[in-house]
Amino acid sequence: MTDTLTPVLSRNWGDDRAWTREAYEAQGGYDALRKAVTLTPDEIVTLVKDSGLRGRGGAGFPTGMKWGFIPQDPETEAGRKPKYLVVNADESEPGTCKDIPLMMASPHTLVEGVIIAAMAIRAEKAFIYVRGEVLHVVRRLRAAAREAAEAGYLGTDVLGSGRTVDLVIHAGAGAYICGEETALLDSLEGRRGQPRLRPPFPAVEGLYASPTVINNVESIASVPSIVSGGIEWFGSMGTEKSKGYTLYSLSGHVARPGQYEAPLGITLRELLELGGGMREGSRLKFWTPGGSSTPLLTAEHLDVPLDYEGVGAAGSMLGTKALQVFDQTTSVVRCVLRWTEFYKHESCGKCTPCREGTWWLVQVLQRIDAGQGREGDIELLLDLCDNILGRSFCALGDGATSPITSAIQYFRDEFEAGMLAPSRELYPPEASMLQRPEVAR
Amino acid sequence: MSEQVSGAATLPAETVAELQELMGRYPQARSALLPMLHLVQSVQGSVTTEGIETCAALLGLSAAEVSGVATFYTMYKRRPMGDHHVGVCTNTLCAVMGGDAIFERLKDHLEVGNDETTADGKVTLEHIECNAACDFAPVLTVNWEFFDQQTPESAVELVDRLRSGDTVTATRGATITSWREAERVLAGFEDGRVDEGPAAAGPSLAGLEIAAERGWKAPDVDQADSKDNEVPTESAEAGAAEADTARAESETVAEESDADVKGGGSDD
Ligand SMILES: Cc1cc2nc3c(=O)[nH]c(=O)nc-3n(C[C@H](O)[C@H](O)[C@H](O)COP(=O)(O)O)c2cc1C
Ligand code: SF4
Ligand code: FES
């Protein structure tokens, strides 16, 4: 049995000046890189494949398998092209807040992972595409890349291995859609961030039409620990199909919001108990398991194992493990409207179902929220969702329907109440706030 | 004086040199466009017509193409900005926890609407989307630095201090400089403030602190046993499929689980 919490990525976040190379090295940092330079690229790929590491950016795709798709045969045209590694540090899915603290506290963990991953796929150039709205994180990443180059970890001769890895820190400019991996590539090429048609897939034609791996921050940051600890160590945490540890982010009406690093498969009940449960006077009403694009769950799902299979079986998705928790004071209609406004705002406009559909969804939800819902509005919402889900060009459109359909499934009566009374009367917003006026008084 | 770049209206020579430096960081120069637009904002206070024309000329694009990119991203501003950008997260979690109330109070107090600048030119107020700090909700940003766990009262005090020129420090970050200086860092130039502020604070350390109290940690790496045994033989190759994950986001609901874990699970 492993312990309930297993800090690996967050282990050094409390250390003095944890973001510096000096502090990182003092606790074993870059030892994994020293080991990795003694392995062949294929050995690293196989190691990560066999570890069972799955992508932490939302979809849970096996990381090593993704790396294995990169064409390496010099006899083929694709195999001869330069390869690229792109780290997705756009972290913008509502509720998701794990990559930013990781990069703020320990950017070298990510940089070390980048170097190892780049060597594994034979990329000489890597990019970290970080959202622009996090100035201090950008500072810490730039400094870490500089320090790593000064130490000979990055550059033309990584630790004397003769291999080259260069790293560019690239700040985005505010667009949720740029977290979608092909939109990210267009953005990184200096264009509007709109998703690309697939195929061709990024593994074959990605950045500059060259083979490209795109991975989430947490996925890449997990690699050094796997190289150091080995597959048995990694697999000793987590479940059969969801191996290892991960960062769970607890927010909302809980006594102790924050980052909890645990083996995959822990439940929300366990996580809540660790931090003292819900906040005073709160009862759990609904929650997202992995950001706003993952269908809502309720108190009846407290014991669902938070791994890819468990949450899937409960009708939702593990997503980014962003556990946004709302109590009985919260209007689900208000929340769903706000998320839908977000999707409407962030829709890139490329395809009609999403561009037009999110606009209509907002219209209908606004009147329900205002207590002016009309007969048939719930069916209209479901019908609109039906026309977006599976018909959109990318997963943003699909995700936009998740909060709506799940909220109607669990809280239909609240939407019906929106035919009669505004949400702010049914659920006065003050009662949900961090600092509740009633309590203060 | 301004250097001419193929005939277009241009920015100062030193800015042009820095724009070229950014272009040199990428295998293909156009990749530098987003950083270049950040730099234009830092020099000019917004994405100006000269800025667009300079970038276009340097990259061999039309001004319309560059403009089309600039308008796609919310961080690029076509109107002159205040000294400081104040962002209030009003995405759902923060909104519910008080972000809506904070935004209303600030609009009132500053006498501006969304994306408007105060009469004294000090503060531009904007409501922003989830800024990846939900465990610190409700969250504000000043020039994209974090101000965590705010209330309407603390927010009013914060903007008053900004307007009166007091030194203000982020709750997780550095001393506040200005929006323009922040844009310069985003463009790609360090400002020497990396060592300010904590590594992590409050909620970021919640799990770590509980683990420490209870003596919990990840399993030990057994040095003796794990030396080379984890370099295994080739694992099952996936089929012709490709590492397409975007679509899988929505499809994970029910079906993702079996086929796609082939790469893992072969160890024991
Ligand atoms: C609208 C949208 C936004 C996304 N945002 C992010 C993001 O901010 N960070 C991220 O890692 N993945 C994001 N993804 C998922 C990426 O497309 C991609 O699956 C992921 O980066 C792959 O990394 P992984 O295999 O390591 O999980 C987003 C997907 C969509 C459809
Ligand atoms: S689903 Fe939305 S975000 Fe995705 S391509 Fe279509 S319009 Fe753009
Ligand atoms: S909702 Fe405000 S930071 Fe996430």
JSON list of N, CA, C and O and ligand atoms in Angstrom, two decimals, chain A residues 54-63 66 88-93 98-99 176-182 198 214-217 219-220 293 320 394-396, chain B residues 245-246 249, ligand 1:
[
{"chain": "A", "resi": 54, "resn": "ARG", "atom": "N", "xyz": [0.24, 8.30, -18.77]},
{"chain": "A", "resi": 54, "resn": "ARG", "atom": "CA", "xyz": [-0.75, 8.81, -19.71]},
{"chain": "A", "resi": 54, "resn": "ARG", "atom": "C", "xyz": [-0.82, 10.32, -19.60]},
{"chain": "A", "resi": 54, "resn": "ARG", "atom": "O", "xyz": [-0.60, 10.89, -18.54]},
{"chain": "A", "resi": 55, "resn": "GLY", "atom": "N", "xyz": [-1.13, 10.95, -20.73]},
{"chain": "A", "resi": 55, "resn": "GLY", "atom": "CA", "xyz": [-1.09, 12.41, -20.80]},
{"chain": "A", "resi": 55, "resn": "GLY", "atom": "C", "xyz": [-1.94, 13.07, -19.73]},
{"chain": "A", "resi": 55, "resn": "GLY", "atom": "O", "xyz": [-3.08, 12.67, -19.49]},
{"chain": "A", "resi": 56, "resn": "ARG", "atom": "N", "xyz": [-1.39, 14.09, -19.11]},
{"chain": "A", "resi": 56, "resn": "ARG", "atom": "CA", "xyz": [-2.08, 14.78, -18.02]},
{"chain": "A", "resi": 56, "resn": "ARG", "atom": "C", "xyz": [-2.78, 16.05, -18.51]},
{"chain": "A", "resi": 56, "resn": "ARG", "atom": "O", "xyz": [-3.24, 16.85, -17.70]},
{"chain": "A", "resi": 57, "resn": "GLY", "atom": "N", "xyz": [-2.86, 16.23, -19.83]},
{"chain": "A", "resi": 57, "resn": "GLY", "atom": "CA", "xyz": [-3.47, 17.45, -20.37]},
{"chain": "A", "resi": 57, "resn": "GLY", "atom": "C", "xyz": [-4.97, 17.34, -20.59]},
{"chain": "A", "resi": 57, "resn": "GLY", "atom": "O", "xyz": [-5.60, 18.29, -21.01]},
{"chain": "A", "resi": 58, "resn": "GLY", "atom": "N", "xyz": [-5.53, 16.16, -20.35]},
{"chain": "A", "resi": 58, "resn": "GLY", "atom": "CA", "xyz": [-6.97, 16.04, -20.47]},
{"chain": "A", "resi": 58, "resn": "GLY", "atom": "C", "xyz": [-7.44, 14.74, -21.09]},
{"chain": "A", "resi": 58, "resn": "GLY", "atom": "O", "xyz": [-8.42, 14.17, -20.66]},
{"chain": "A", "resi": 59, "resn": "ALA", "atom": "N", "xyz": [-6.74, 14.26, -22.10]},
{"chain": "A", "resi": 59, "resn": "ALA", "atom": "CA", "xyz": [-7.26, 13.11, -22.83]},
{"chain": "A", "resi": 59, "resn": "ALA", "atom": "C", "xyz": [-6.70, 11.79, -22.34]},
{"chain": "A", "resi": 59, "resn": "ALA", "atom": "O", "xyz": [-7.26, 10.73, -22.63]},
{"chain": "A", "resi": 60, "resn": "GLY", "atom": "N", "xyz": [-5.59, 11.81, -21.63]},
{"chain": "A", "resi": 60, "resn": "GLY", "atom": "CA", "xyz": [-5.04, 10.58, -21.08]},
{"chain": "A", "resi": 60, "resn": "GLY", "atom": "C", "xyz": [-4.41, 9.67, -22.11]},
{"chain": "A", "resi": 60, "resn": "GLY", "atom": "O", "xyz": [-4.34, 8.45, -21.91]},
{"chain": "A", "resi": 61, "resn": "PHE", "atom": "N", "xyz": [-3.93, 10.24, -23.19]},
{"chain": "A", "resi": 61, "resn": "PHE", "atom": "CA", "xyz": [-3.29, 9.41, -24.21]},
{"chain": "A", "resi": 61, "resn": "PHE", "atom": "C", "xyz": [-1.91, 8.95, -23.71]},
{"chain": "A", "resi": 61, "resn": "PHE", "atom": "O", "xyz": [-1.16, 9.74, -23.15]},
{"chain": "A", "resi": 62, "resn": "PRO", "atom": "N", "xyz": [-1.58, 7.65, -23.92]},
{"chain": "A", "resi": 62, "resn": "PRO", "atom": "CA", "xyz": [-0.29, 7.15, -23.42]},
{"chain": "A", "resi": 62, "resn": "PRO", "atom": "C", "xyz": [0.89, 7.92, -24.02]},
{"chain": "A", "resi": 62, "resn": "PRO", "atom": "O", "xyz": [1.05, 8.00, -25.24]},
{"chain": "A", "resi": 63, "resn": "THR", "atom": "N", "xyz": [1.71, 8.48, -23.15]},
{"chain": "A", "resi": 63, "resn": "THR", "atom": "CA", "xyz": [2.76, 9.39, -23.57]},
{"chain": "A", "resi": 63, "resn": "THR", "atom": "C", "xyz": [3.83, 8.69, -24.41]},
{"chain": "A", "resi": 63, "resn": "THR", "atom": "O", "xyz": [4.23, 9.18, -25.47]},
{"chain": "A", "resi": 66, "resn": "LYS", "atom": "N", "xyz": [2.72, 7.97, -27.89]},
{"chain": "A", "resi": 66, "resn": "LYS", "atom": "CA", "xyz": [2.75, 9.19, -28.71]},
{"chain": "A", "resi": 66, "resn": "LYS", "atom": "C", "xyz": [4.16, 9.44, -29.24]},
{"chain": "A", "resi": 66, "resn": "LYS", "atom": "O", "xyz": [4.34, 9.74, -30.41]},
{"chain": "A", "resi": 88, "resn": "ASN", "atom": "N", "xyz": [2.81, 21.95, -23.92]},
{"chain": "A", "resi": 88, "resn": "ASN", "atom": "CA", "xyz": [1.58, 22.71, -23.82]},
{"chain": "A", "resi": 88, "resn": "ASN", "atom": "C", "xyz": [1.44, 23.26, -22.40]},
{"chain": "A", "resi": 88, "resn": "ASN", "atom": "O", "xyz": [1.06, 22.54, -21.48]},
{"chain": "A", "resi": 89, "resn": "ALA", "atom": "N", "xyz": [1.80, 24.53, -22.25]},
{"chain": "A", "resi": 89, "resn": "ALA", "atom": "CA", "xyz": [1.71, 25.20, -20.94]},
{"chain": "A", "resi": 89, "resn": "ALA", "atom": "C", "xyz": [0.69, 26.32, -21.03]},
{"chain": "A", "resi": 89, "resn": "ALA", "atom": "O", "xyz": [0.86, 27.38, -20.45]},
{"chain": "A", "resi": 90, "resn": "ASP", "atom": "N", "xyz": [-0.37, 26.07, -21.78]},
{"chain": "A", "resi": 90, "resn": "ASP", "atom": "CA", "xyz": [-1.38, 27.09, -22.00]},
{"chain": "A", "resi": 90, "resn": "ASP", "atom": "C", "xyz": [-2.41, 27.13, -20.87]},
{"chain": "A", "resi": 90, "resn": "ASP", "atom": "O", "xyz": [-3.19, 28.08, -20.77]},
{"chain": "A", "resi": 91, "resn": "GLU", "atom": "N", "xyz": [-2.40, 26.11, -20.08]},
{"chain": "A", "resi": 91, "resn": "GLU", "atom": "CA", "xyz": [-3.35, 25.94, -18.95]},
{"chain": "A", "resi": 91, "resn": "GLU", "atom": "C", "xyz": [-4.46, 26.99, -18.83]},
{"chain": "A", "resi": 91, "resn": "GLU", "atom": "O", "xyz": [-4.33, 27.97, -18.10]},
{"chain": "A", "resi": 92, "resn": "SER", "atom": "N", "xyz": [-5.56, 26.75, -19.52]},
{"chain": "A", "resi": 92, "resn": "SER", "atom": "CA", "xyz": [-6.67, 27.71, -19.53]},
{"chain": "A", "resi": 92, "resn": "SER", "atom": "C", "xyz": [-8.04, 27.07, -19.34]},
{"chain": "A", "resi": 92, "resn": "SER", "atom": "O", "xyz": [-9.04, 27.78, -19.34]},
{"chain": "A", "resi": 93, "resn": "GLU", "atom": "N", "xyz": [-8.09, 25.76, -19.24]},
{"chain": "A", "resi": 93, "resn": "GLU", "atom": "CA", "xyz": [-9.38, 25.09, -19.04]},
{"chain": "A", "resi": 93, "resn": "GLU", "atom": "C", "xyz": [-9.92, 25.51, -17.67]},
{"chain": "A", "resi": 93, "resn": "GLU", "atom": "O", "xyz": [-9.25, 25.33, -16.66]},
{"chain": "A", "resi": 98, "resn": "LYS", "atom": "N", "xyz": [-2.84, 23.48, -12.04]},
{"chain": "A", "resi": 98, "resn": "LYS", "atom": "CA", "xyz": [-1.75, 22.64, -11.55]},
{"chain": "A", "resi": 98, "resn": "LYS", "atom": "C", "xyz": [-0.41, 22.97, -12.23]},
{"chain": "A", "resi": 98, "resn": "LYS", "atom": "O", "xyz": [0.62, 22.99, -11.58]},
{"chain": "A", "resi": 99, "resn": "ASP", "atom": "N", "xyz": [-0.45, 23.22, -13.54]},
{"chain": "A", "resi": 99, "resn": "ASP", "atom": "CA", "xyz": [0.80, 23.45, -14.27]},
{"chain": "A", "resi": 99, "resn": "ASP", "atom": "C", "xyz": [1.44, 24.77, -13.87]},
{"chain": "A", "resi": 99, "resn": "ASP", "atom": "O", "xyz": [2.67, 24.88, -13.81]},
{"chain": "A", "resi": 176, "resn": "TYR", "atom": "N", "xyz": [-7.97, 30.72, -25.18]},
{"chain": "A", "resi": 176, "resn": "TYR", "atom": "CA", "xyz": [-8.13, 29.36, -24.65]},
{"chain": "A", "resi": 176, "resn": "TYR", "atom": "C", "xyz": [-7.91, 28.33, -25.74]},
{"chain": "A", "resi": 176, "resn": "TYR", "atom": "O", "xyz": [-7.31, 27.28, -25.51]},
{"chain": "A", "resi": 177, "resn": "ILE", "atom": "N", "xyz": [-8.37, 28.61, -26.94]},
{"chain": "A", "resi": 177, "resn": "ILE", "atom": "CA", "xyz": [-8.30, 27.61, -28.01]},
{"chain": "A", "resi": 177, "resn": "ILE", "atom": "C", "xyz": [-6.85, 27.22, -28.32]},
{"chain": "A", "resi": 177, "resn": "ILE", "atom": "O", "xyz": [-6.59, 26.12, -28.82]},
{"chain": "A", "resi": 178, "resn": "CYS", "atom": "N", "xyz": [-5.90, 28.08, -27.98]},
{"chain": "A", "resi": 178, "resn": "CYS", "atom": "CA", "xyz": [-4.50, 27.74, -28.25]},
{"chain": "A", "resi": 178, "resn": "CYS", "atom": "C", "xyz": [-4.00, 26.60, -27.37]},
{"chain": "A", "resi": 178, "resn": "CYS", "atom": "O", "xyz": [-2.88, 26.11, -27.56]},
{"chain": "A", "resi": 179, "resn": "GLY", "atom": "N", "xyz": [-4.79, 26.16, -26.41]},
{"chain": "A", "resi": 179, "resn": "GLY", "atom": "CA", "xyz": [-4.45, 24.94, -25.68]},
{"chain": "A", "resi": 179, "resn": "GLY", "atom": "C", "xyz": [-4.74, 23.70, -26.50]},
{"chain": "A", "resi": 179, "resn": "GLY", "atom": "O", "xyz": [-4.17, 22.63, -26.24]},
{"chain": "A", "resi": 180, "resn": "GLU", "atom": "N", "xyz": [-5.63, 23.81, -27.46]},
{"chain": "A", "resi": 180, "resn": "GLU", "atom": "CA", "xyz": [-5.89, 22.69, -28.38]},
{"chain": "A", "resi": 180, "resn": "GLU", "atom": "C", "xyz": [-4.64, 22.52, -29.22]},
{"chain": "A", "resi": 180, "resn": "GLU", "atom": "O", "xyz": [-4.14, 23.49, -29.78]},
{"chain": "A", "resi": 181, "resn": "GLU", "atom": "N", "xyz": [-4.15, 21.30, -29.31]},
{"chain": "A", "resi": 181, "resn": "GLU", "atom": "CA", "xyz": [-2.77, 21.16, -29.77]},
{"chain": "A", "resi": 181, "resn": "GLU", "atom": "C", "xyz": [-2.50, 21.64, -31.19]},
{"chain": "A", "resi": 181, "resn": "GLU", "atom": "O", "xyz": [-1.43, 22.18, -31.47]},
{"chain": "A", "resi": 182, "resn": "THR", "atom": "N", "xyz": [-3.45, 21.49, -32.10]},
{"chain": "A", "resi": 182, "resn": "THR", "atom": "CA", "xyz": [-3.15, 21.96, -33.46]},
{"chain": "A", "resi": 182, "resn": "THR", "atom": "C", "xyz": [-3.32, 23.48, -33.58]},
{"chain": "A", "resi": 182, "resn": "THR", "atom": "O", "xyz": [-2.62, 24.12, -34.36]},
{"chain": "A", "resi": 198, "resn": "ARG", "atom": "N", "xyz": [-7.22, 17.18, -39.33]},
{"chain": "A", "resi": 198, "resn": "ARG", "atom": "CA", "xyz": [-6.40, 15.99, -39.19]},
{"chain": "A", "resi": 198, "resn": "ARG", "atom": "C", "xyz": [-7.04, 14.84, -39.95]},
{"chain": "A", "resi": 198, "resn": "ARG", "atom": "O", "xyz": [-8.27, 14.70, -39.84]},
{"chain": "A", "resi": 214, "resn": "ILE", "atom": "N", "xyz": [3.44, 16.93, -28.92]},
{"chain": "A", "resi": 214, "resn": "ILE", "atom": "CA", "xyz": [2.87, 17.95, -28.03]},
{"chain": "A", "resi": 214, "resn": "ILE", "atom": "C", "xyz": [2.43, 17.26, -26.76]},
{"chain": "A", "resi": 214, "resn": "ILE", "atom": "O", "xyz": [1.62, 16.33, -26.81]},
{"chain": "A", "resi": 215, "resn": "ASN", "atom": "N", "xyz": [2.98, 17.71, -25.65]},
{"chain": "A", "resi": 215, "resn": "ASN", "atom": "CA", "xyz": [2.60, 17.13, -24.37]},
{"chain": "A", "resi": 215, "resn": "ASN", "atom": "C", "xyz": [2.32, 18.21, -23.34]},
{"chain": "A", "resi": 215, "resn": "ASN", "atom": "O", "xyz": [2.91, 19.29, -23.38]},
{"chain": "A", "resi": 216, "resn": "ASN", "atom": "N", "xyz": [1.47, 17.86, -22.42]},
{"chain": "A", "resi": 216, "resn": "ASN", "atom": "CA", "xyz": [1.16, 18.73, -21.30]},
{"chain": "A", "resi": 216, "resn": "ASN", "atom": "C", "xyz": [2.37, 18.88, -20.36]},
{"chain": "A", "resi": 216, "resn": "ASN", "atom": "O", "xyz": [3.22, 18.00, -20.28]},
{"chain": "A", "resi": 217, "resn": "VAL", "atom": "N", "xyz": [2.39, 19.99, -19.64]},
{"chain": "A", "resi": 217, "resn": "VAL", "atom": "CA", "xyz": [3.45, 20.27, -18.66]},
{"chain": "A", "resi": 217, "resn": "VAL", "atom": "C", "xyz": [3.65, 19.12, -17.67]},
{"chain": "A", "resi": 217, "resn": "VAL", "atom": "O", "xyz": [4.76, 18.63, -17.45]},
{"chain": "A", "resi": 219, "resn": "SER", "atom": "N", "xyz": [2.73, 16.03, -17.84]},
{"chain": "A", "resi": 219, "resn": "SER", "atom": "CA", "xyz": [3.21, 14.79, -18.47]},
{"chain": "A", "resi": 219, "resn": "SER", "atom": "C", "xyz": [4.74, 14.83, -18.58]},
{"chain": "A", "resi": 219, "resn": "SER", "atom": "O", "xyz": [5.42, 13.88, -18.21]},
{"chain": "A", "resi": 220, "resn": "ILE", "atom": "N", "xyz": [5.24, 15.93, -19.12]},
{"chain": "A", "resi": 220, "resn": "ILE", "atom": "CA", "xyz": [6.69, 16.03, -19.34]},
{"chain": "A", "resi": 220, "resn": "ILE", "atom": "C", "xyz": [7.43, 16.13, -18.02]},
{"chain": "A", "resi": 220, "resn": "ILE", "atom": "O", "xyz": [8.50, 15.54, -17.85]},
{"chain": "A", "resi": 293, "resn": "SER", "atom": "N", "xyz": [-15.02, 21.39, -19.05]},
{"chain": "A", "resi": 293, "resn": "SER", "atom": "CA", "xyz": [-15.43, 20.60, -20.22]},
{"chain": "A", "resi": 293, "resn": "SER", "atom": "C", "xyz": [-15.77, 19.16, -19.86]},
{"chain": "A", "resi": 293, "resn": "SER", "atom": "O", "xyz": [-16.10, 18.37, -20.75]},
{"chain": "A", "resi": 320, "resn": "THR", "atom": "N", "xyz": [-8.44, 17.22, -16.52]},
{"chain": "A", "resi": 320, "resn": "THR", "atom": "CA", "xyz": [-7.23, 17.79, -15.92]},
{"chain": "A", "resi": 320, "resn": "THR", "atom": "C", "xyz": [-7.21, 17.64, -14.40]},
{"chain": "A", "resi": 320, "resn": "THR", "atom": "O", "xyz": [-6.39, 18.25, -13.74]},
{"chain": "A", "resi": 394, "resn": "CYS", "atom": "N", "xyz": [-13.50, 20.82, -33.48]},
{"chain": "A", "resi": 394, "resn": "CYS", "atom": "CA", "xyz": [-12.54, 20.41, -32.44]},
{"chain": "A", "resi": 394, "resn": "CYS", "atom": "C", "xyz": [-13.29, 20.19, -31.12]},
{"chain": "A", "resi": 394, "resn": "CYS", "atom": "O", "xyz": [-14.49, 20.42, -31.02]},
{"chain": "A", "resi": 395, "resn": "ALA", "atom": "N", "xyz": [-12.54, 19.80, -30.12]},
{"chain": "A", "resi": 395, "resn": "ALA", "atom": "CA", "xyz": [-13.15, 19.39, -28.85]},
{"chain": "A", "resi": 395, "resn": "ALA", "atom": "C", "xyz": [-13.65, 20.56, -28.02]},
{"chain": "A", "resi": 395, "resn": "ALA", "atom": "O", "xyz": [-14.31, 20.35, -27.01]},
{"chain": "A", "resi": 396, "resn": "LEU", "atom": "N", "xyz": [-13.36, 21.80, -28.42]},
{"chain": "A", "resi": 396, "resn": "LEU", "atom": "CA", "xyz": [-13.91, 22.92, -27.66]},
{"chain": "A", "resi": 396, "resn": "LEU", "atom": "C", "xyz": [-15.43, 22.90, -27.74]},
{"chain": "A", "resi": 396, "resn": "LEU", "atom": "O", "xyz": [-16.13, 23.07, -26.74]},
{"chain": "B", "resi": 245, "resn": "THR", "atom": "N", "xyz": [-5.01, 13.49, -29.90]},
{"chain": "B", "resi": 245, "resn": "THR", "atom": "CA", "xyz": [-5.63, 13.47, -28.60]},
{"chain": "B", "resi": 245, "resn": "THR", "atom": "C", "xyz": [-6.74, 14.47, -28.48]},
{"chain": "B", "resi": 245, "resn": "THR", "atom": "O", "xyz": [-7.65, 14.30, -27.70]},
{"chain": "B", "resi": 246, "resn": "ALA", "atom": "N", "xyz": [-6.69, 15.50, -29.32]},
{"chain": "B", "resi": 246, "resn": "ALA", "atom": "CA", "xyz": [-7.68, 16.56, -29.14]},
{"chain": "B", "resi": 246, "resn": "ALA", "atom": "C", "xyz": [-9.08, 15.98, -29.19]},
{"chain": "B", "resi": 246, "resn": "ALA", "atom": "O", "xyz": [-9.93, 16.24, -28.35]},
{"chain": "B", "resi": 249, "resn": "GLU", "atom": "N", "xyz": [-10.51, 14.05, -26.29]},
{"chain": "B", "resi": 249, "resn": "GLU", "atom": "CA", "xyz": [-11.00, 14.73, -25.12]},
{"chain": "B", "resi": 249, "resn": "GLU", "atom": "C", "xyz": [-12.48, 14.44, -24.91]},
{"chain": "B", "resi": 249, "resn": "GLU", "atom": "O", "xyz": [-12.95, 14.25, -23.80]},
{"chain": "C", "resi": 1, "resn": "LIG", "atom": "C1", "xyz": [-10.11, 23.70, -26.27]},
{"chain": "C", "resi": 1, "resn": "LIG", "atom": "C2", "xyz": [-8.99, 22.87, -25.76]},
{"chain": "C", "resi": 1, "resn": "LIG", "atom": "C3", "xyz": [-8.09, 23.42, -24.84]},
{"chain": "C", "resi": 1, "resn": "LIG", "atom": "C4", "xyz": [-7.02, 22.66, -24.37]},
{"chain": "C", "resi": 1, "resn": "LIG", "atom": "N1", "xyz": [-6.17, 23.25, -23.48]},
{"chain": "C", "resi": 1, "resn": "LIG", "atom": "C5", "xyz": [-5.10, 22.53, -23.05]},
{"chain": "C", "resi": 1, "resn": "LIG", "atom": "C6", "xyz": [-4.15, 23.12, -22.17]},
{"chain": "C", "resi": 1, "resn": "LIG", "atom": "O1", "xyz": [-4.27, 24.29, -21.79]},
{"chain": "C", "resi": 1, "resn": "LIG", "atom": "N2", "xyz": [-3.08, 22.38, -21.77]},
{"chain": "C", "resi": 1, "resn": "LIG", "atom": "C7", "xyz": [-2.91, 21.09, -22.20]},
{"chain": "C", "resi": 1, "resn": "LIG", "atom": "O2", "xyz": [-1.93, 20.46, -21.85]},
{"chain": "C", "resi": 1, "resn": "LIG", "atom": "N3", "xyz": [-3.79, 20.50, -23.03]},
{"chain": "C", "resi": 1, "resn": "LIG", "atom": "C8", "xyz": [-4.87, 21.20, -23.47]},
{"chain": "C", "resi": 1, "resn": "LIG", "atom": "N4", "xyz": [-5.73, 20.61, -24.35]},
{"chain": "C", "resi": 1, "resn": "LIG", "atom": "C9", "xyz": [-5.43, 19.23, -24.80]},
{"chain": "C", "resi": 1, "resn": "LIG", "atom": "C10", "xyz": [-4.42, 19.25, -25.93]},
{"chain": "C", "resi": 1, "resn": "LIG", "atom": "O3", "xyz": [-5.12, 19.33, -27.16]},
{"chain": "C", "resi": 1, "resn": "LIG", "atom": "C11", "xyz": [-3.58, 17.97, -25.97]},
{"chain": "C", "resi": 1, "resn": "LIG", "atom": "O4", "xyz": [-4.43, 16.89, -25.90]},
{"chain": "C", "resi": 1, "resn": "LIG", "atom": "C12", "xyz": [-2.59, 17.86, -24.84]},
{"chain": "C", "resi": 1, "resn": "LIG", "atom": "O5", "xyz": [-1.77, 18.98, -24.76]},
{"chain": "C", "resi": 1, "resn": "LIG", "atom": "C13", "xyz": [-1.72, 16.64, -25.05]},
{"chain": "C", "resi": 1, "resn": "LIG", "atom": "O6", "xyz": [-0.84, 16.47, -23.97]},
{"chain": "C", "resi": 1, "resn": "LIG", "atom": "P1", "xyz": [-0.81, 15.14, -23.10]},
{"chain": "C", "resi": 1, "resn": "LIG", "atom": "O7", "xyz": [-0.90, 13.98, -24.05]},
{"chain": "C", "resi": 1, "resn": "LIG", "atom": "O8", "xyz": [0.49, 15.20, -22.40]},
{"chain": "C", "resi": 1, "resn": "LIG", "atom": "O9", "xyz": [-1.98, 15.20, -22.20]},
{"chain": "C", "resi": 1, "resn": "LIG", "atom": "C14", "xyz": [-6.83, 21.34, -24.82]},
{"chain": "C", "resi": 1, "resn": "LIG", "atom": "C15", "xyz": [-7.74, 20.80, -25.73]},
{"chain": "C", "resi": 1, "resn": "LIG", "atom": "C16", "xyz": [-8.80, 21.55, -26.19]},
{"chain": "C", "resi": 1, "resn": "LIG", "atom": "C17", "xyz": [-9.73, 20.93, -27.16]}
]
